[in-house]
Amino acid sequence: MLTLKKVNKAIQEIEAGWELVKGNGYFYWVHPTADYTQIPTVAVCKINDFTLDQWIEEFKYYNTDY
């Protein structure tokens, strides 16, 4: 079963500081230096709506440095 902890661990291996957080019916990325007005949300209700690979691809898509 996929958890936020597992997704965040995988993201931390790509770049430290980023974290996936659950909102009300969506998820979003946070980072201590991020401009949150520029970070889109991910419109899925449950963490298991995506596989771990899909979450990593979402992160890379929105953070084009990767």
XYZ file of C-alpha atoms in Angstrom, residues 22-56:
35
model
C -2.842 16.152 1.382
C -5.461 18.849 0.989
C -9.252 18.434 0.880
C -9.705 16.275 -2.243
C -6.275 17.077 -3.699
C -2.552 16.947 -2.993
C 0.075 19.641 -3.305
C 3.840 20.057 -3.069
C 5.540 22.180 -0.418
C 9.109 23.395 -0.120
C 10.656 25.938 2.272
C 11.693 28.235 -0.592
C 8.824 27.616 -3.035
C 6.444 30.261 -4.344
C 3.177 28.478 -3.602
C 1.245 30.589 -6.092
C 3.273 28.878 -8.832
C 2.887 25.264 -7.691
C -0.158 23.480 -9.127
C -2.162 20.963 -7.148
C -2.683 17.323 -8.096
C -6.403 16.631 -8.339
C -6.674 13.110 -6.936
C -8.605 12.149 -3.806
C -6.437 9.304 -2.532
C -2.704 8.702 -2.488
C -3.336 5.316 -4.112
C -5.036 6.907 -7.129
C -1.464 7.058 -8.513
C 1.393 4.592 -8.317
C 4.697 5.676 -6.809
C 6.108 6.064 -10.323
C 3.191 8.311 -11.288
C 3.764 10.538 -8.233
C 7.434 10.843 -9.172
